[in-house]
Amino acid sequence: MTNKFMDNKFILRFFWIVILGIIWQVIALSEVFNLTSFPRIETLLASLIKDILNGDIIIQTLYSLRLILKGLMFGLIISIILSGVSMISKVFEGFVDTIIAIAHPLPGISLLPLVILWMGIGERAIIFIIVHSVVWPLTLNLLAGFRAIPNIYKQIGKNYGLNSLKIIQYILVPASLPYFITGLKIGWARAWRAVISAEMVFGAAGNAGGLGWFIFKKRVFMDTSGLFGGLIVIILIGIMIEDLFFEKFEKMTIKKWGMSI
Amino acid sequence: MKKLRIKSIYVLLTIFVFSLLLNGCTSNNDTSKNKEIKIAEQYGLAYAPLQIMKDKKILEKNLPEGEVIWKQMGNTAAIREGMIANQVDVGFMAIPPFLIGWDKGMDWKIASGVSSMPIGLVTYKSEIKTIKDLTSKDRIALPQPGSIQHIMLSMASEKTFNDSRKFDNQLVTMAHPDGMNALLAKKDITAHFTSPPYIFKELEHEGFHKVLSGKEAMGKDFTFIIGVTTKAFHDKNSEGYKAFVESLKEAISFINKHPDKAADILAKEYDLPKKEVLKYITADGTVYSQEVNGLEDFADFMKRNDYITKSFKNKKEVLWEDVTDDK
């Protein structure tokens, strides 16, 4: 039953991608837009394959992904600490609320000039921007998750004779998991945005630079089809993470436990 | 009754949105209303003739019925994109970005030279005397890959290391003022490839010195900024085109004949002391002229190192009629 559903979903996705591709091709062939700004699909794919074969795009994608993972990890740790602390103490809750109110509306990219002054233009600066864009939505979601747990769950746990640690392990964490996963999804998407925009401003931060730098280089050399290649890679990775990683994770946890459909 | 009202609101909304969409289509397309000239400029002393032209309303004088629209743009890529989208008729940039666009099929040619400038690579590290002393840890700030600054650095590395792309992964894209601040902070950026007035300001600081000049990299004098127009503008608005080239000529000869008066105007424009501006516009290596120099050298180098895929056989492919250049 579940297998069929999976197949269906992939077939559907594939179907829609093909339809969108056809629409794209028709527009490109009609030459309503300049071919240099709206290239045909075969040109796009050819340039993507070329960039894959000479290794450029792969190295730069891996570089960006590494930065994102680092940033996400730091962000996750900080979020867990912040939300945990504010669950324990009212005073800290006020602090966390205030800092979220201050920092959450600030787009990472608007902090760039400051970040450059504070920590220069290296990898650290990009990771700082990623952490900034991940931490606030993730903390908000974790807090919402904790707060949404009915008190009665805890009381049931106590009735079973569980100690505080066991209550956290068996009740609080699983019960807030749907919120946690949503937070992680938002954090992941935000991290992508942050890393691409930061790289487009900083240039090559490491030795080869990341995907944002790749796209920027394509822009300045007016290689529009190459630019689309970079975008396609971002889309593919996004779909892969969404469909494979998060889906699996949800199936293993909250769907199996009957918390979500 | 209530349902009906909601329905009618929906209908109205739909009509509203569609009319907006249609409206967008029509207003987007009236790009070359016969006598309009849309000019994109960038910031800096190399564009001084444009400031003069704007301030003294020279183009308005030469084209009485025309409407002149000035657009300040942040970088060359944006100007190029604006010209593809037909939002800009006349753009100013260095020769390499022009050639990249031409190579990618943009229908445009050079209308005039504007200026030559003493551009160069500046560092504060005393141990860096030539580009041979740059290590893989040094980060070099310049406006963007494919810019004239990048191409000159590549020319020098081709001559020195036989590898034009040696520093390609050590570049940091920064606008001139940001690059200058980063260099003066002596933190991550160890070298900055820049143009006047930034290069003069950096060199005023103690210990800051020039590692490489544009002339050394190129091996000869070259035109820094050129004026470029689209074929659509050149063909459909030939009156406007001629008036523009003529106005540029007047502005350039004004600067050359009356540097003092020009400095007055420019000092206001750049918010700099007049003495400083006068020093800059009469500095060694600063030349305002309509001649286009070094076109072939740039094209040969860029073709040889795969920055562009084709070169021109005849200069008429990249120059409009009556443009003077070094033969």
XYZ file of C-alpha atoms in Angstrom:
588
model
C 0.000 0.000 0.000
C 2.646 2.480 1.074
C 4.891 1.415 -1.783
C 2.224 2.169 -4.315
C 1.751 5.603 -2.790
C 5.479 6.291 -3.080
C 5.550 5.216 -6.710
C 2.575 7.354 -7.422
C 4.176 10.370 -5.895
C 7.333 10.017 -7.921
C 5.391 9.419 -11.108
C 3.330 12.523 -10.401
C 6.383 14.615 -9.706
C 8.082 13.354 -12.839
C 4.935 14.055 -14.855
C 4.775 17.656 -13.680
C 8.446 18.237 -14.248
C 8.049 17.026 -17.832
C 5.050 19.316 -18.359
C 6.933 22.314 -16.954
C 9.897 21.407 -19.143
C 7.700 21.340 -22.235
C 6.223 24.744 -21.399
C 9.735 26.088 -20.914
C 10.888 24.688 -24.247
C 7.879 26.115 -26.092
C 8.554 29.576 -24.676
C 12.235 29.308 -25.536
C 11.548 28.107 -29.082
C 8.997 30.843 -29.673
C 11.870 33.305 -29.033
C 9.631 35.777 -27.265
C 12.658 36.344 -25.069
C 16.226 36.731 -26.171
C 17.902 33.297 -26.399
C 20.815 34.570 -24.311
C 18.430 35.230 -21.461
C 16.036 32.296 -22.000
C 18.020 29.336 -23.352
C 16.588 26.090 -24.695
C 16.497 22.997 -22.513
C 19.066 21.046 -24.493
C 21.522 23.950 -24.103
C 20.854 23.999 -20.366
C 21.406 20.272 -19.978
C 24.498 20.272 -22.196
C 26.128 22.981 -20.119
C 25.116 21.265 -16.865
C 26.640 17.983 -18.052
C 29.805 19.808 -19.088
C 30.115 21.398 -15.655
C 29.495 18.037 -13.984
C 32.080 16.273 -16.133
C 34.837 18.789 -15.472
C 34.049 18.507 -11.791
C 33.474 22.204 -11.098
C 29.906 22.036 -10.010
C 30.358 18.915 -7.900
C 33.254 20.286 -5.861
C 31.505 23.607 -5.355
C 28.214 21.958 -4.395
C 29.938 19.722 -1.874
C 31.689 22.749 -0.455
C 28.382 24.581 0.002
C 26.735 21.495 1.494
C 29.572 21.126 3.972
C 29.100 24.737 5.082
C 25.356 24.185 5.421
C 25.779 21.033 7.500
C 28.205 22.804 9.803
C 25.889 25.780 10.140
C 22.848 23.576 10.684
C 24.636 21.608 13.398
C 25.681 24.715 15.287
C 22.218 26.164 14.771
C 20.591 22.992 16.063
C 22.717 22.897 19.178
C 22.089 26.553 19.940
C 18.344 26.163 19.332
C 18.064 23.154 21.600
C 19.906 25.009 24.343
C 17.843 28.197 23.916
C 14.504 26.419 23.857
C 15.482 24.055 26.657
C 16.569 26.919 28.880
C 13.409 28.875 28.256
C 11.302 25.823 29.167
C 13.072 25.611 32.507
C 13.143 29.249 33.551
C 10.660 32.071 33.068
C 13.454 34.656 33.175
C 15.329 32.992 30.355
C 12.112 32.571 28.441
C 11.810 36.348 28.436
C 15.393 36.646 27.297
C 14.953 34.164 24.444
C 11.695 35.804 23.383
C 13.384 39.199 23.302
C 16.403 38.056 21.359
C 14.200 36.293 18.813
C 12.112 39.430 18.447
C 15.286 41.402 17.787
C 17.168 39.026 15.540
C 14.530 37.058 13.660
C 13.383 39.882 11.341
C 16.967 40.644 10.245
C 17.782 39.002 6.920
C 21.213 37.383 7.034
C 22.344 39.291 3.987
C 21.694 42.638 5.650
C 24.122 41.649 8.389
C 26.862 40.951 5.867
C 28.643 44.310 6.094
C 28.804 43.952 9.875
C 29.898 40.338 9.711
C 32.700 41.304 7.336
C 33.901 43.887 9.859
C 33.694 41.497 12.777
C 35.015 38.277 11.400
C 36.412 39.035 7.990
C 35.430 37.243 4.846
C 36.401 33.667 5.534
C 34.372 30.526 6.055
C 33.502 31.627 9.573
C 31.546 34.582 8.271
C 29.425 32.404 5.998
C 28.779 29.917 8.799
C 27.784 32.793 11.050
C 25.208 33.915 8.485
C 23.876 30.356 8.160
C 23.599 29.920 11.913
C 21.783 33.232 12.145
C 19.245 32.222 9.525
C 18.702 28.774 11.036
C 18.634 29.400 14.762
C 15.603 31.677 15.134
C 12.968 29.754 13.153
C 14.219 26.500 14.638
C 14.023 27.826 18.195
C 10.541 29.205 17.581
C 9.381 25.823 16.322
C 10.963 23.903 19.173
C 9.345 26.236 21.690
C 5.973 25.887 19.987
C 6.449 22.125 20.074
C 7.225 22.025 23.784
C 4.384 24.363 24.616
C 1.898 22.314 22.611
C 2.407 19.228 24.746
C -0.662 18.785 26.964
C 0.238 18.721 30.609
C -1.761 15.532 30.930
C 0.962 13.638 28.988
C 3.472 14.504 31.665
C 1.057 13.484 34.350
C 0.497 10.136 32.696
C 4.240 9.683 32.620
C 4.423 10.422 36.303
C 1.651 7.923 36.946
C 3.788 5.318 35.243
C 6.539 6.242 37.661
C 8.932 7.765 35.080
C 11.606 10.142 36.326
C 12.231 13.574 34.664
C 14.876 12.226 32.277
C 12.593 9.444 31.140
C 9.741 11.920 30.737
C 11.932 14.015 28.438
C 13.119 10.950 26.539
C 9.806 9.151 26.109
C 7.268 11.945 26.198
C 8.564 15.470 25.559
C 10.925 14.714 22.676
C 8.616 12.428 20.694
C 5.612 14.651 21.316
C 7.350 17.728 19.979
C 8.966 15.919 17.057
C 6.524 17.135 14.374
C 7.419 20.723 15.294
C 11.068 19.840 15.393
C 10.928 18.367 11.881
C 9.092 21.393 10.527
C 11.677 23.626 12.154
C 14.455 21.597 10.614
C 12.854 21.860 7.176
C 12.583 25.632 7.473
C 16.118 25.806 8.827
C 17.430 23.754 5.943
C 15.734 25.976 3.364
C 16.948 29.110 5.112
C 20.485 27.751 5.286
C 20.505 27.163 1.526
C 19.384 30.713 0.899
C 21.919 32.107 3.300
C 24.837 30.199 1.867
C 24.045 31.036 -1.750
C 23.572 34.730 -1.113
C 26.591 35.002 1.165
C 28.776 33.286 -1.400
C 27.544 35.567 -4.136
C 28.699 38.533 -2.105
C 31.921 37.140 -0.675
C 33.265 35.390 -3.707
C 35.377 32.319 -3.216
C 35.619 31.849 0.511
C 37.558 28.606 0.464
C 39.788 27.412 -2.299
C 37.158 26.752 -4.920
C 34.163 28.631 -3.596
C 30.681 27.215 -3.364
C 27.595 27.017 -5.513
C 26.770 30.702 -5.021
C 30.166 31.680 -6.350
C 29.611 29.277 -9.257
C 26.361 31.037 -10.130
C 27.929 34.460 -9.728
C 30.805 33.556 -12.040
C 28.330 32.323 -14.631
C 26.510 35.614 -14.391
C 29.526 37.832 -14.923
C 30.698 35.734 -17.854
C 27.145 35.858 -19.229
C 26.862 32.079 -19.339
C 23.119 31.993 -18.788
C 22.734 28.278 -19.444
C 25.530 27.577 -16.970
C 23.705 29.776 -14.461
C 20.593 27.674 -14.894
C 22.775 24.605 -14.344
C 23.572 25.925 -10.879
C 19.888 26.535 -10.201
C 18.968 23.025 -11.376
C 21.484 21.550 -8.948
C 19.950 23.553 -6.092
C 16.477 22.332 -7.050
C 17.596 18.709 -7.344
C 19.254 18.747 -3.954
C 16.189 20.404 -2.453
C 13.882 17.734 -3.873
C 16.222 14.963 -2.808
C 16.428 16.153 0.771
C 12.688 16.747 0.948
C 11.584 13.497 -0.715
C 14.210 11.146 0.578
C 15.604 12.371 3.845
C 12.705 14.165 5.525
C 10.097 11.762 4.148
C 12.013 8.739 5.462
C 12.584 10.398 8.775
C 8.903 11.242 9.147
C 7.888 7.739 8.168
C 10.241 6.231 10.723
C 8.957 8.450 13.482
C 5.860 10.577 13.587
C 3.950 8.694 10.891
C 4.748 5.349 12.462
C 3.590 6.671 15.808
C 0.342 7.876 14.269
C 0.974 11.554 15.030
C 0.649 12.723 11.464
C -0.913 11.527 8.250
C -27.253 37.001 -0.849
C -23.955 36.811 1.018
C -22.620 34.231 -1.392
C -23.438 36.446 -4.299
C -21.514 39.300 -2.810
C -18.434 37.165 -2.213
C -18.654 35.899 -5.757
C -18.792 39.377 -7.187
C -15.799 40.389 -5.113
C -13.877 37.470 -6.576
C -14.871 38.449 -10.087
C -13.801 42.022 -9.512
C -10.499 40.910 -8.033
C -9.798 38.671 -11.000
C -10.550 41.445 -13.446
C -8.361 43.794 -11.463
C -5.393 41.396 -11.418
C -5.701 40.607 -15.110
C -5.911 44.232 -16.092
C -2.752 44.848 -14.102
C -1.028 41.980 -15.900
C -2.076 43.231 -19.317
C -1.065 46.722 -18.403
C 2.370 45.396 -17.462
C 2.750 43.830 -20.905
C 2.098 46.993 -22.811
C 4.104 49.406 -20.706
C 7.104 47.071 -20.688
C 7.433 47.113 -24.424
C 7.619 50.766 -25.309
C 11.382 50.620 -24.996
C 12.625 52.937 -27.698
C 10.120 55.713 -27.839
C 11.780 57.451 -30.727
C 13.749 60.224 -29.040
C 14.482 58.701 -25.669
C 18.050 57.909 -24.610
C 18.587 55.721 -21.578
C 22.158 55.968 -20.357
C 23.670 53.755 -17.681
C 26.699 55.024 -15.834
C 28.858 53.763 -13.044
C 30.601 55.693 -10.328
C 34.166 56.971 -10.455
C 36.600 59.406 -12.025
C 36.802 57.355 -15.211
C 33.248 58.466 -15.947
C 34.010 62.168 -15.450
C 32.991 63.181 -19.022
C 29.507 61.843 -18.271
C 29.237 63.991 -15.145
C 30.256 67.007 -17.211
C 27.769 66.090 -19.905
C 25.032 65.745 -17.325
C 25.877 68.895 -15.406
C 26.266 71.144 -18.456
C 23.267 69.521 -20.172
C 25.318 69.036 -23.338
C 23.235 66.164 -24.668
C 20.017 68.078 -24.091
C 21.515 70.952 -26.098
C 22.499 68.665 -28.994
C 19.218 66.795 -28.992
C 16.531 69.381 -28.218
C 13.505 67.080 -28.697
C 15.115 64.151 -26.979
C 14.551 62.938 -23.481
C 17.657 61.852 -21.591
C 17.315 59.336 -18.779
C 20.359 58.672 -16.587
C 20.571 55.434 -14.665
C 23.189 54.845 -12.020
C 24.117 51.163 -11.922
C 26.259 49.244 -9.501
C 28.187 46.988 -11.800
C 28.847 46.014 -15.366
C 26.829 42.811 -15.266
C 23.728 44.826 -14.356
C 24.324 47.237 -17.243
C 24.706 44.336 -19.647
C 21.511 42.723 -18.402
C 19.735 46.046 -18.705
C 20.866 46.336 -22.301
C 19.674 42.814 -23.146
C 16.294 43.683 -21.655
C 16.265 46.892 -23.734
C 16.095 49.067 -20.644
C 19.420 50.731 -21.411
C 20.556 52.198 -24.744
C 24.028 53.404 -23.879
C 26.285 51.748 -21.327
C 29.797 52.377 -20.071
C 32.237 49.664 -19.127
C 35.731 48.354 -19.765
C 36.652 46.424 -22.896
C 36.692 42.868 -21.399
C 33.053 42.860 -20.178
C 32.046 44.283 -23.553
C 33.851 41.467 -25.365
C 32.244 38.829 -23.123
C 28.811 40.156 -24.035
C 29.710 40.391 -27.707
C 30.992 36.813 -27.630
C 27.700 35.646 -26.121
C 25.791 37.136 -29.027
C 24.805 40.564 -27.737
C 24.066 42.888 -30.628
C 26.133 45.889 -29.653
C 29.250 47.798 -30.651
C 31.635 50.379 -29.246
C 30.603 53.978 -29.937
C 33.530 55.754 -28.334
C 36.406 55.611 -25.929
C 35.967 57.613 -22.728
C 39.056 57.425 -20.549
C 42.337 55.744 -19.706
C 43.251 55.383 -16.061
C 46.300 54.301 -14.084
C 44.763 51.204 -12.552
C 46.814 48.775 -10.510
C 47.220 46.200 -7.783
C 47.942 47.635 -4.333
C 49.133 45.878 -1.191
C 50.343 46.835 2.285
C 52.625 43.841 2.744
C 56.193 44.976 2.383
C 57.353 41.511 1.373
C 55.154 41.558 -1.720
C 57.161 43.341 -4.390
C 55.833 41.672 -7.540
C 52.989 39.245 -8.146
C 55.557 36.446 -7.786
C 55.518 37.137 -4.053
C 51.774 36.503 -3.707
C 51.132 33.207 -1.933
C 48.072 30.999 -2.130
C 46.962 32.494 1.199
C 46.716 36.026 -0.141
C 43.219 37.174 -1.030
C 42.810 39.664 -3.828
C 39.815 41.997 -3.959
C 38.538 43.224 -7.295
C 35.139 44.222 -8.724
C 34.271 40.862 -10.251
C 35.617 38.010 -12.373
C 35.683 39.008 -16.022
C 36.241 42.664 -15.128
C 39.182 44.540 -16.600
C 40.957 44.292 -13.248
C 40.602 40.508 -13.297
C 41.736 40.261 -16.921
C 44.808 42.416 -16.210
C 45.738 40.237 -13.243
C 45.334 37.201 -15.506
C 47.506 38.828 -18.181
C 50.250 39.397 -15.646
C 49.996 35.847 -14.313
C 50.139 34.478 -17.823
C 53.355 36.418 -18.403
C 54.886 35.502 -15.064
C 53.659 31.974 -14.396
C 52.397 30.906 -17.806
C 49.084 30.251 -16.068
C 46.481 32.953 -16.489
C 44.114 31.362 -13.949
C 46.621 31.069 -11.118
C 44.806 33.483 -8.809
C 41.236 32.761 -9.926
C 40.282 31.027 -6.704
C 41.769 33.699 -4.472
C 39.553 36.492 -5.711
C 37.050 38.302 -3.572
C 34.348 40.236 -5.363
C 34.061 43.709 -3.895
C 32.989 47.088 -5.187
C 35.888 49.576 -5.169
C 34.984 51.415 -1.925
C 34.422 48.144 -0.020
C 37.639 46.720 -1.394
C 39.526 49.817 -0.270
C 38.114 49.615 3.247
C 38.931 45.921 3.429
C 42.502 46.558 2.304
C 42.992 49.451 4.731
C 41.714 47.230 7.558
C 44.689 44.927 6.835
C 42.662 41.871 7.727
C 41.736 39.304 5.111
C 42.382 41.200 1.912
C 46.069 41.507 1.167
C 45.823 43.058 -2.279
C 43.291 45.164 -4.146
C 43.124 45.698 -7.905
C 41.451 49.064 -8.281
C 41.184 52.305 -10.185
C 41.216 56.053 -9.373
C 40.404 57.669 -7.055
C 40.592 54.597 -4.802
C 44.075 53.635 -5.930
C 45.372 57.149 -5.139
C 43.777 57.107 -1.705
C 45.245 53.704 -0.872
C 48.707 54.729 -2.014
C 48.578 57.791 0.257
C 48.740 55.478 3.273
C 52.130 54.611 4.590
C 53.496 51.283 3.455
C 50.889 50.808 0.757
C 52.518 50.289 -2.589
C 51.714 49.281 -6.130
C 52.624 45.711 -7.070
C 51.472 45.832 -10.645
C 50.162 48.537 -12.921
C 47.706 48.022 -15.719
C 50.296 49.213 -18.202
C 52.820 46.617 -17.012
C 50.221 43.859 -17.285
C 49.127 44.901 -20.753
C 52.536 45.982 -22.013
C 51.111 49.201 -23.461
C 48.539 51.939 -22.963
C 44.913 50.936 -23.187
C 41.491 52.482 -22.939
C 39.870 51.846 -19.568
C 36.260 52.857 -20.152
C 34.354 52.749 -23.420
C 30.840 53.769 -24.403
C 28.742 50.996 -25.928
C 25.355 51.153 -27.629
C 22.939 48.500 -28.759
C 22.322 47.983 -32.458
C 18.647 48.736 -31.905
C 19.502 52.185 -30.557
C 22.173 52.897 -33.168
C 19.917 51.950 -36.086
C 16.544 53.204 -34.933
C 17.647 56.419 -33.289
C 20.604 57.487 -35.407
C 19.996 61.110 -34.540
C 20.216 60.314 -30.855
C 23.298 58.208 -31.450
C 25.104 61.009 -33.283
C 24.092 63.579 -30.693
C 25.430 61.312 -27.959
C 28.835 60.792 -29.597
C 29.084 64.511 -30.326
C 28.155 65.426 -26.739
C 30.752 63.046 -25.357
C 33.334 64.718 -27.582
C 32.380 68.140 -26.255
C 32.496 66.956 -22.653
C 35.914 65.359 -23.125
C 37.376 68.438 -24.771
C 35.913 70.580 -21.981
C 37.818 68.552 -19.390
C 41.016 68.705 -21.413
C 40.770 72.413 -22.176
C 39.432 73.634 -18.828
C 40.539 71.124 -16.198
C 40.047 73.766 -13.534
C 36.407 74.417 -14.376
C 35.816 70.721 -14.812
C 37.259 70.061 -11.371
C 34.770 72.563 -9.947
C 31.851 70.610 -11.352
C 33.288 67.209 -10.468
C 34.187 68.199 -6.914
C 30.502 68.885 -6.279
C 29.520 65.616 -7.908
C 31.979 63.407 -6.032
C 31.920 65.396 -2.802
C 35.705 65.714 -2.804
C 37.912 68.811 -2.362
C 38.458 70.539 -5.684
C 42.244 70.421 -5.362
C 42.146 66.677 -5.029
C 39.885 66.252 -8.056
C 42.112 68.499 -10.142
C 45.135 66.441 -9.133
C 43.346 63.217 -10.080
C 42.037 64.285 -13.480
C 45.412 65.655 -14.518
C 47.411 62.770 -13.015
C 49.938 60.804 -15.011
C 48.179 58.108 -16.976
C 44.770 59.732 -16.735
C 43.631 60.521 -20.255
C 40.182 61.494 -21.462
C 39.900 60.642 -25.142
C 37.497 59.117 -27.634
C 40.176 56.873 -29.063
C 39.822 53.150 -28.330
C 43.166 51.539 -27.531
C 44.135 47.947 -26.849
C 41.029 46.327 -28.253
C 42.956 43.665 -30.150
C 45.285 42.894 -27.266
C 42.343 42.245 -24.951
C 40.568 40.114 -27.537
C 43.657 38.049 -28.333
C 44.417 37.404 -24.703
C 40.831 36.553 -23.803
C 40.441 34.233 -26.780
C 43.762 32.497 -26.061
C 42.698 31.843 -22.467
C 39.090 30.856 -23.204
C 37.406 33.839 -21.606
C 35.705 34.267 -24.979
C 35.145 31.712 -27.730
C 35.665 33.892 -30.785
C 37.532 36.987 -31.774
C 36.813 39.486 -34.533
C 38.493 39.420 -37.948
C 37.639 42.985 -38.744
C 37.324 45.683 -36.102
C 34.165 46.860 -37.831
C 32.482 43.894 -36.120
C 32.898 45.603 -32.749
C 33.229 49.297 -33.589
C 30.520 51.556 -34.972
C 31.525 53.787 -37.879
C 33.850 56.737 -37.234
C 35.379 55.360 -34.047
C 39.107 56.001 -33.938
C 41.402 53.361 -32.541
C 45.056 52.334 -32.514
C 45.714 50.569 -35.781
